[in-house]
């Protein structure tokens, strides 16, 4: 199911939530090209992407593939700068509270503008644009006193057995 409070349309609709679809969505969002929806007939990563050995190699015999691999290598080498800080964790209710207190403390006039919400058996995924004024340090970003404008995707995994959400994964990019 896809939609938000006002619309069920998107500027870009991507079929297939494998690494290709995810990458296209990422780059469109990064360029602020418009609203993006990724649809999958099954679930995220249900295709070959979940089975990959995750090897990165440069030796191919097909010239366009070599060029693609070389561009990819630059992205892998600068992964943090490209996709943002990864891996930071805030554990439990106390961690979640701390995360949001730090965020709200750093950007007191924060405004979440929900763009998309996707609900499925694996959980709920929300995409929003966030604006405000950064008055305090947040993550590794020093206080600038200037306007911030970034995108956030929040994924709430649903545990079908326990019948509850098991956490929240937050992905940010500007
Ligand atoms: C065992 C194995 C090991 C691998 N190891 C490596 C490796 O080490 N290094 C490497 O670079 N590559 C590796 N690969 C290859 C790599 O995993 C694939 O090239 C890559 O994941 C393909 O990504 P994709 O997004 O194109 O396809 P997929 O990951 O297959 O995603 C396609 C998605 O589209 C959905 N879909 C299909 N039809 C529709 C439809 N009509 N409507 C909506 N959704 C649809 C599917 O459900 C699926 O989720 C490996 C592959 C396998 C199988």
PDB file of C-alpha atoms and ligand atoms in Angstrom:
ATOM      1  CA  UNK A   1       0.000   0.000   0.000  1.00  0.00           C
ATOM      2  CA  UNK A   2       1.284   3.458  -0.752  1.00  0.00           C
ATOM      3  CA  UNK A   3       0.004   6.888   0.048  1.00  0.00           C
ATOM      4  CA  UNK A   4      -0.028   9.789   2.430  1.00  0.00           C
ATOM      5  CA  UNK A   5      -2.653  12.094   3.809  1.00  0.00           C
ATOM      6  CA  UNK A   6      -3.294  13.956   0.573  1.00  0.00           C
ATOM      7  CA  UNK A   7      -2.127  11.991  -2.430  1.00  0.00           C
ATOM      8  CA  UNK A   8      -1.326   8.579  -3.833  1.00  0.00           C
ATOM      9  CA  UNK A   9       0.830   9.828  -6.662  1.00  0.00           C
ATOM     10  CA  UNK A  10       4.570  10.288  -7.007  1.00  0.00           C
ATOM     11  CA  UNK A  11       6.819  12.012  -9.515  1.00  0.00           C
ATOM     12  CA  UNK A  12       8.831   8.802  -9.834  1.00  0.00           C
ATOM     13  CA  UNK A  13       7.562   5.280  -9.296  1.00  0.00           C
ATOM     14  CA  UNK A  14      10.282   2.624  -9.206  1.00  0.00           C
ATOM     15  CA  UNK A  15       9.356  -1.024  -9.608  1.00  0.00           C
ATOM     16  CA  UNK A  16      11.609  -3.361  -7.645  1.00  0.00           C
ATOM     17  CA  UNK A  17      13.116  -2.747  -4.218  1.00  0.00           C
ATOM     18  CA  UNK A  18      16.430  -4.417  -4.884  1.00  0.00           C
ATOM     19  CA  UNK A  19      19.787  -2.666  -4.937  1.00  0.00           C
ATOM     20  CA  UNK A  20      19.018  -1.136  -8.345  1.00  0.00           C
ATOM     21  CA  UNK A  21      15.657   0.322  -7.342  1.00  0.00           C
ATOM     22  CA  UNK A  22      17.045   1.506  -4.013  1.00  0.00           C
ATOM     23  CA  UNK A  23      19.995   3.160  -5.746  1.00  0.00           C
ATOM     24  CA  UNK A  24      17.786   4.934  -8.295  1.00  0.00           C
ATOM     25  CA  UNK A  25      15.532   6.158  -5.485  1.00  0.00           C
ATOM     26  CA  UNK A  26      18.548   7.322  -3.490  1.00  0.00           C
ATOM     27  CA  UNK A  27      20.000   9.337  -6.369  1.00  0.00           C
ATOM     28  CA  UNK A  28      16.665  10.883  -7.330  1.00  0.00           C
ATOM     29  CA  UNK A  29      16.082  11.918  -3.723  1.00  0.00           C
ATOM     30  CA  UNK A  30      19.615  13.262  -3.421  1.00  0.00           C
ATOM     31  CA  UNK A  31      18.997  15.478  -6.430  1.00  0.00           C
ATOM     32  CA  UNK A  32      15.653  16.555  -4.986  1.00  0.00           C
ATOM     33  CA  UNK A  33      14.122  15.456  -8.273  1.00  0.00           C
ATOM     34  CA  UNK A  34      10.654  15.025  -6.795  1.00  0.00           C
ATOM     35  CA  UNK A  35       8.676  12.560  -4.737  1.00  0.00           C
ATOM     36  CA  UNK A  36       9.756   8.951  -5.136  1.00  0.00           C
ATOM     37  CA  UNK A  37       7.898   5.722  -4.425  1.00  0.00           C
ATOM     38  CA  UNK A  38       9.556   2.307  -4.561  1.00  0.00           C
ATOM     39  CA  UNK A  39       7.158  -0.585  -5.065  1.00  0.00           C
ATOM     40  CA  UNK A  40       7.926  -4.263  -4.920  1.00  0.00           C
ATOM     41  CA  UNK A  41       5.694  -7.174  -5.848  1.00  0.00           C
ATOM     42  CA  UNK A  42       7.139  -9.052  -2.875  1.00  0.00           C
ATOM     43  CA  UNK A  43       9.213  -7.255  -0.236  1.00  0.00           C
ATOM     44  CA  UNK A  44      12.346  -5.129   0.031  1.00  0.00           C
ATOM     45  CA  UNK A  45      15.412  -7.127  -0.978  1.00  0.00           C
ATOM     46  CA  UNK A  46      13.425 -10.214  -1.959  1.00  0.00           C
ATOM     47  CA  UNK A  47      15.408 -10.692  -5.161  1.00  0.00           C
ATOM     48  CA  UNK A  48      19.071 -11.285  -5.888  1.00  0.00           C
ATOM     49  CA  UNK A  49      20.161  -8.361  -3.693  1.00  0.00           C
ATOM     50  CA  UNK A  50      19.606 -10.370  -0.502  1.00  0.00           C
ATOM     51  CA  UNK A  51      21.648 -13.277  -1.839  1.00  0.00           C
ATOM     52  CA  UNK A  52      24.665 -11.297  -2.996  1.00  0.00           C
ATOM     53  CA  UNK A  53      28.047 -12.179  -1.514  1.00  0.00           C
ATOM     54  CA  UNK A  54      28.675  -8.402  -1.436  1.00  0.00           C
ATOM     55  CA  UNK A  55      31.960  -8.695  -3.299  1.00  0.00           C
ATOM     56  CA  UNK A  56      33.232  -5.534  -5.000  1.00  0.00           C
ATOM     57  CA  UNK A  57      35.456  -6.259  -7.988  1.00  0.00           C
ATOM     58  CA  UNK A  58      36.945  -4.191 -10.788  1.00  0.00           C
ATOM     59  CA  UNK A  59      37.828  -6.886 -13.324  1.00  0.00           C
ATOM     60  CA  UNK A  60      35.149  -7.071 -15.972  1.00  0.00           C
ATOM     61  CA  UNK A  61      35.487  -7.684 -19.715  1.00  0.00           C
ATOM     62  CA  UNK A  62      32.569  -5.483 -20.819  1.00  0.00           C
ATOM     63  CA  UNK A  63      33.778  -1.847 -21.129  1.00  0.00           C
ATOM     64  CA  UNK A  64      30.600  -0.102 -19.807  1.00  0.00           C
ATOM     65  CA  UNK A  65      30.654  -2.453 -16.812  1.00  0.00           C
ATOM     66  CA  UNK A  66      34.275  -1.510 -16.109  1.00  0.00           C
ATOM     67  CA  UNK A  67      33.323   2.185 -16.155  1.00  0.00           C
ATOM     68  CA  UNK A  68      30.406   1.510 -13.840  1.00  0.00           C
ATOM     69  CA  UNK A  69      32.635  -0.440 -11.466  1.00  0.00           C
ATOM     70  CA  UNK A  70      35.170   2.396 -11.349  1.00  0.00           C
ATOM     71  CA  UNK A  71      32.466   4.962 -10.526  1.00  0.00           C
ATOM     72  CA  UNK A  72      31.112   2.573  -7.894  1.00  0.00           C
ATOM     73  CA  UNK A  73      34.567   2.201  -6.365  1.00  0.00           C
ATOM     74  CA  UNK A  74      34.693   5.971  -5.721  1.00  0.00           C
ATOM     75  CA  UNK A  75      31.328   5.742  -3.974  1.00  0.00           C
ATOM     76  CA  UNK A  76      32.414   2.817  -1.814  1.00  0.00           C
ATOM     77  CA  UNK A  77      35.642   4.634  -0.885  1.00  0.00           C
ATOM     78  CA  UNK A  78      33.655   7.712   0.224  1.00  0.00           C
ATOM     79  CA  UNK A  79      30.608   5.857   1.518  1.00  0.00           C
ATOM     80  CA  UNK A  80      30.113   7.953   4.649  1.00  0.00           C
ATOM     81  CA  UNK A  81      30.264  11.229   2.764  1.00  0.00           C
ATOM     82  CA  UNK A  82      27.900   9.918   0.070  1.00  0.00           C
ATOM     83  CA  UNK A  83      25.231   8.229   2.183  1.00  0.00           C
ATOM     84  CA  UNK A  84      25.854   9.887   5.525  1.00  0.00           C
ATOM     85  CA  UNK A  85      26.868   8.544   8.891  1.00  0.00           C
ATOM     86  CA  UNK A  86      25.890   4.958   9.337  1.00  0.00           C
ATOM     87  CA  UNK A  87      25.660   2.629  12.236  1.00  0.00           C
ATOM     88  CA  UNK A  88      24.976   4.985  15.140  1.00  0.00           C
ATOM     89  CA  UNK A  89      22.572   3.287  17.585  1.00  0.00           C
ATOM     90  CA  UNK A  90      20.264   4.540  20.306  1.00  0.00           C
ATOM     91  CA  UNK A  91      19.098   1.554  22.329  1.00  0.00           C
ATOM     92  CA  UNK A  92      15.704   1.069  23.967  1.00  0.00           C
ATOM     93  CA  UNK A  93      13.152   3.641  25.032  1.00  0.00           C
ATOM     94  CA  UNK A  94      15.843   5.690  26.785  1.00  0.00           C
ATOM     95  CA  UNK A  95      17.924   5.724  23.598  1.00  0.00           C
ATOM     96  CA  UNK A  96      14.953   6.749  21.464  1.00  0.00           C
ATOM     97  CA  UNK A  97      14.132   9.536  23.917  1.00  0.00           C
ATOM     98  CA  UNK A  98      17.730  10.733  23.862  1.00  0.00           C
ATOM     99  CA  UNK A  99      17.787  10.680  20.037  1.00  0.00           C
ATOM    100  CA  UNK A 100      14.681  12.855  19.772  1.00  0.00           C
ATOM    101  CA  UNK A 101      15.666  15.153  22.649  1.00  0.00           C
ATOM    102  CA  UNK A 102      19.012  15.799  20.963  1.00  0.00           C
ATOM    103  CA  UNK A 103      17.320  16.392  17.600  1.00  0.00           C
ATOM    104  CA  UNK A 104      14.640  18.701  19.015  1.00  0.00           C
ATOM    105  CA  UNK A 105      17.222  20.488  21.151  1.00  0.00           C
ATOM    106  CA  UNK A 106      19.473  21.135  18.165  1.00  0.00           C
ATOM    107  CA  UNK A 107      16.642  22.178  15.818  1.00  0.00           C
ATOM    108  CA  UNK A 108      13.941  23.678  18.080  1.00  0.00           C
ATOM    109  CA  UNK A 109      11.778  24.944  15.185  1.00  0.00           C
ATOM    110  CA  UNK A 110      11.929  21.592  13.401  1.00  0.00           C
ATOM    111  CA  UNK A 111       9.185  20.823  10.888  1.00  0.00           C
ATOM    112  CA  UNK A 112       8.529  17.319   9.519  1.00  0.00           C
ATOM    113  CA  UNK A 113       6.716  17.314   6.183  1.00  0.00           C
ATOM    114  CA  UNK A 114       5.559  13.757   5.463  1.00  0.00           C
ATOM    115  CA  UNK A 115       6.018  12.902   1.776  1.00  0.00           C
ATOM    116  CA  UNK A 116       5.295   9.192   1.597  1.00  0.00           C
ATOM    117  CA  UNK A 117       4.218   6.392   3.846  1.00  0.00           C
ATOM    118  CA  UNK A 118       4.430   2.743   2.847  1.00  0.00           C
ATOM    119  CA  UNK A 119       2.718   0.116   4.997  1.00  0.00           C
ATOM    120  CA  UNK A 120       3.322  -3.585   4.535  1.00  0.00           C
ATOM    121  CA  UNK A 121       3.648  -6.835   6.456  1.00  0.00           C
ATOM    122  CA  UNK A 122       7.321  -6.089   7.224  1.00  0.00           C
ATOM    123  CA  UNK A 123       6.563  -2.724   8.779  1.00  0.00           C
ATOM    124  CA  UNK A 124       6.018   0.921   8.026  1.00  0.00           C
ATOM    125  CA  UNK A 125       8.307   3.207   6.060  1.00  0.00           C
ATOM    126  CA  UNK A 126       7.948   6.971   6.089  1.00  0.00           C
ATOM    127  CA  UNK A 127       9.726   9.559   3.995  1.00  0.00           C
ATOM    128  CA  UNK A 128       9.696  13.185   5.082  1.00  0.00           C
ATOM    129  CA  UNK A 129      11.453  16.446   4.424  1.00  0.00           C
ATOM    130  CA  UNK A 130      12.780  18.165   7.514  1.00  0.00           C
ATOM    131  CA  UNK A 131      13.350  21.891   7.797  1.00  0.00           C
ATOM    132  CA  UNK A 132      14.340  24.174  10.650  1.00  0.00           C
ATOM    133  CA  UNK A 133      17.227  26.143  12.083  1.00  0.00           C
ATOM    134  CA  UNK A 134      20.191  24.298  13.501  1.00  0.00           C
ATOM    135  CA  UNK A 135      20.968  25.982  16.786  1.00  0.00           C
ATOM    136  CA  UNK A 136      22.824  23.161  18.514  1.00  0.00           C
ATOM    137  CA  UNK A 137      25.223  20.352  17.625  1.00  0.00           C
ATOM    138  CA  UNK A 138      23.486  17.296  16.242  1.00  0.00           C
ATOM    139  CA  UNK A 139      25.307  14.064  15.361  1.00  0.00           C
ATOM    140  CA  UNK A 140      28.565  15.330  13.845  1.00  0.00           C
ATOM    141  CA  UNK A 141      27.001  18.549  12.544  1.00  0.00           C
ATOM    142  CA  UNK A 142      28.153  21.661  14.411  1.00  0.00           C
ATOM    143  CA  UNK A 143      25.609  24.379  15.222  1.00  0.00           C
ATOM    144  CA  UNK A 144      25.471  26.806  12.313  1.00  0.00           C
ATOM    145  CA  UNK A 145      22.487  28.976  13.191  1.00  0.00           C
ATOM    146  CA  UNK A 146      21.377  28.571   9.604  1.00  0.00           C
ATOM    147  CA  UNK A 147      18.436  26.833   7.942  1.00  0.00           C
ATOM    148  CA  UNK A 148      18.620  23.074   7.424  1.00  0.00           C
ATOM    149  CA  UNK A 149      16.688  21.180   4.793  1.00  0.00           C
ATOM    150  CA  UNK A 150      17.156  17.424   4.595  1.00  0.00           C
ATOM    151  CA  UNK A 151      15.267  14.254   3.875  1.00  0.00           C
ATOM    152  CA  UNK A 152      14.624  11.432   6.256  1.00  0.00           C
ATOM    153  CA  UNK A 153      13.346   7.906   5.795  1.00  0.00           C
ATOM    154  CA  UNK A 154      12.215   6.138   8.945  1.00  0.00           C
ATOM    155  CA  UNK A 155      11.591   2.409   8.846  1.00  0.00           C
ATOM    156  CA  UNK A 156       9.658   0.754  11.659  1.00  0.00           C
ATOM    157  CA  UNK A 157      10.181  -3.044  11.392  1.00  0.00           C
ATOM    158  CA  UNK A 158       7.100  -5.057  12.432  1.00  0.00           C
ATOM    159  CA  UNK A 159       7.529  -8.367  14.274  1.00  0.00           C
ATOM    160  CA  UNK A 160       4.637 -10.528  13.060  1.00  0.00           C
ATOM    161  CA  UNK A 161       5.111 -13.043  15.880  1.00  0.00           C
ATOM    162  CA  UNK A 162       5.260 -10.501  18.715  1.00  0.00           C
ATOM    163  CA  UNK A 163       2.718  -8.242  16.990  1.00  0.00           C
ATOM    164  CA  UNK A 164       4.711  -5.125  17.702  1.00  0.00           C
ATOM    165  CA  UNK A 165       7.244  -2.760  16.190  1.00  0.00           C
ATOM    166  CA  UNK A 166      10.760  -3.771  17.132  1.00  0.00           C
ATOM    167  CA  UNK A 167      12.529  -0.461  16.591  1.00  0.00           C
ATOM    168  CA  UNK A 168      13.114   2.383  14.280  1.00  0.00           C
ATOM    169  CA  UNK A 169      15.780   2.821  11.613  1.00  0.00           C
ATOM    170  CA  UNK A 170      16.469   6.367  10.520  1.00  0.00           C
ATOM    171  CA  UNK A 171      18.189   7.233   7.244  1.00  0.00           C
ATOM    172  CA  UNK A 172      19.134  10.853   6.570  1.00  0.00           C
ATOM    173  CA  UNK A 173      20.523  12.737   3.634  1.00  0.00           C
ATOM    174  CA  UNK A 174      20.618  16.319   2.465  1.00  0.00           C
TER     175      UNK A 174
HETATM  176  C1  LIG B   1      24.035 -15.970  -4.957  1.00  0.00           C
HETATM  177  C2  LIG B   1      24.352 -14.592  -5.540  1.00  0.00           C
HETATM  178  C3  LIG B   1      25.554 -13.989  -5.206  1.00  0.00           C
HETATM  179  C4  LIG B   1      25.858 -12.737  -5.741  1.00  0.00           C
HETATM  180  N1  LIG B   1      27.042 -12.153  -5.387  1.00  0.00           N
HETATM  181  C5  LIG B   1      27.342 -10.924  -5.846  1.00  0.00           C
HETATM  182  C6  LIG B   1      28.533 -10.257  -5.447  1.00  0.00           C
HETATM  183  O1  LIG B   1      29.304 -10.787  -4.664  1.00  0.00           O
HETATM  184  N2  LIG B   1      28.791  -9.033  -5.945  1.00  0.00           N
HETATM  185  C7  LIG B   1      27.941  -8.406  -6.808  1.00  0.00           C
HETATM  186  O2  LIG B   1      28.240  -7.281  -7.214  1.00  0.00           O
HETATM  187  N3  LIG B   1      26.810  -9.002  -7.226  1.00  0.00           N
HETATM  188  C8  LIG B   1      26.495 -10.242  -6.776  1.00  0.00           C
HETATM  189  N4  LIG B   1      25.345 -10.857  -7.174  1.00  0.00           N
HETATM  190  C9  LIG B   1      24.507 -10.167  -8.142  1.00  0.00           C
HETATM  191  C10 LIG B   1      23.681  -9.085  -7.480  1.00  0.00           C
HETATM  192  O3  LIG B   1      23.110  -9.581  -6.277  1.00  0.00           O
HETATM  193  C11 LIG B   1      22.583  -8.647  -8.443  1.00  0.00           C
HETATM  194  O4  LIG B   1      23.150  -8.231  -9.673  1.00  0.00           O
HETATM  195  C12 LIG B   1      21.802  -7.460  -7.882  1.00  0.00           C
HETATM  196  O5  LIG B   1      21.389  -7.707  -6.554  1.00  0.00           O
HETATM  197  C13 LIG B   1      20.591  -7.220  -8.763  1.00  0.00           C
HETATM  198  O6  LIG B   1      19.862  -6.171  -8.174  1.00  0.00           O
HETATM  199  P1  LIG B   1      18.478  -5.748  -8.780  1.00  0.00           P
HETATM  200  O7  LIG B   1      17.965  -4.621  -7.930  1.00  0.00           O
HETATM  201  O8  LIG B   1      18.632  -5.485 -10.249  1.00  0.00           O
HETATM  202  O9  LIG B   1      17.563  -7.047  -8.689  1.00  0.00           O
HETATM  203  P2  LIG B   1      16.891  -7.762  -7.425  1.00  0.00           P
HETATM  204  O10 LIG B   1      17.688  -7.657  -6.182  1.00  0.00           O
HETATM  205  O11 LIG B   1      16.563  -9.135  -7.919  1.00  0.00           O
HETATM  206  O12 LIG B   1      15.578  -6.925  -7.183  1.00  0.00           O
HETATM  207  C14 LIG B   1      14.487  -6.948  -8.090  1.00  0.00           C
HETATM  208  C15 LIG B   1      13.232  -6.679  -7.286  1.00  0.00           C
HETATM  209  O13 LIG B   1      12.177  -6.416  -8.200  1.00  0.00           O
HETATM  210  C16 LIG B   1      11.002  -7.014  -7.730  1.00  0.00           C
HETATM  211  N5  LIG B   1      10.137  -7.175  -8.893  1.00  0.00           N
HETATM  212  C17 LIG B   1      10.313  -7.981  -9.958  1.00  0.00           C
HETATM  213  N6  LIG B   1       9.302  -7.819 -10.835  1.00  0.00           N
HETATM  214  C18 LIG B   1       8.487  -6.865 -10.302  1.00  0.00           C
HETATM  215  C19 LIG B   1       7.271  -6.276 -10.739  1.00  0.00           C
HETATM  216  N7  LIG B   1       6.702  -6.609 -11.910  1.00  0.00           N
HETATM  217  N8  LIG B   1       6.704  -5.326  -9.935  1.00  0.00           N
HETATM  218  C20 LIG B   1       7.254  -4.983  -8.757  1.00  0.00           C
HETATM  219  N9  LIG B   1       8.406  -5.529  -8.300  1.00  0.00           N
HETATM  220  C21 LIG B   1       9.013  -6.457  -9.069  1.00  0.00           C
HETATM  221  C22 LIG B   1      11.475  -8.298  -7.086  1.00  0.00           C
HETATM  222  O14 LIG B   1      10.552  -8.781  -6.104  1.00  0.00           O
HETATM  223  C23 LIG B   1      12.796  -7.867  -6.434  1.00  0.00           C
HETATM  224  O15 LIG B   1      12.640  -7.452  -5.079  1.00  0.00           O
HETATM  225  C24 LIG B   1      24.979 -12.092  -6.643  1.00  0.00           C
HETATM  226  C25 LIG B   1      23.762 -12.705  -6.967  1.00  0.00           C
HETATM  227  C26 LIG B   1      23.438 -13.934  -6.403  1.00  0.00           C
HETATM  228  C27 LIG B   1      22.090 -14.568  -6.732  1.00  0.00           C
END
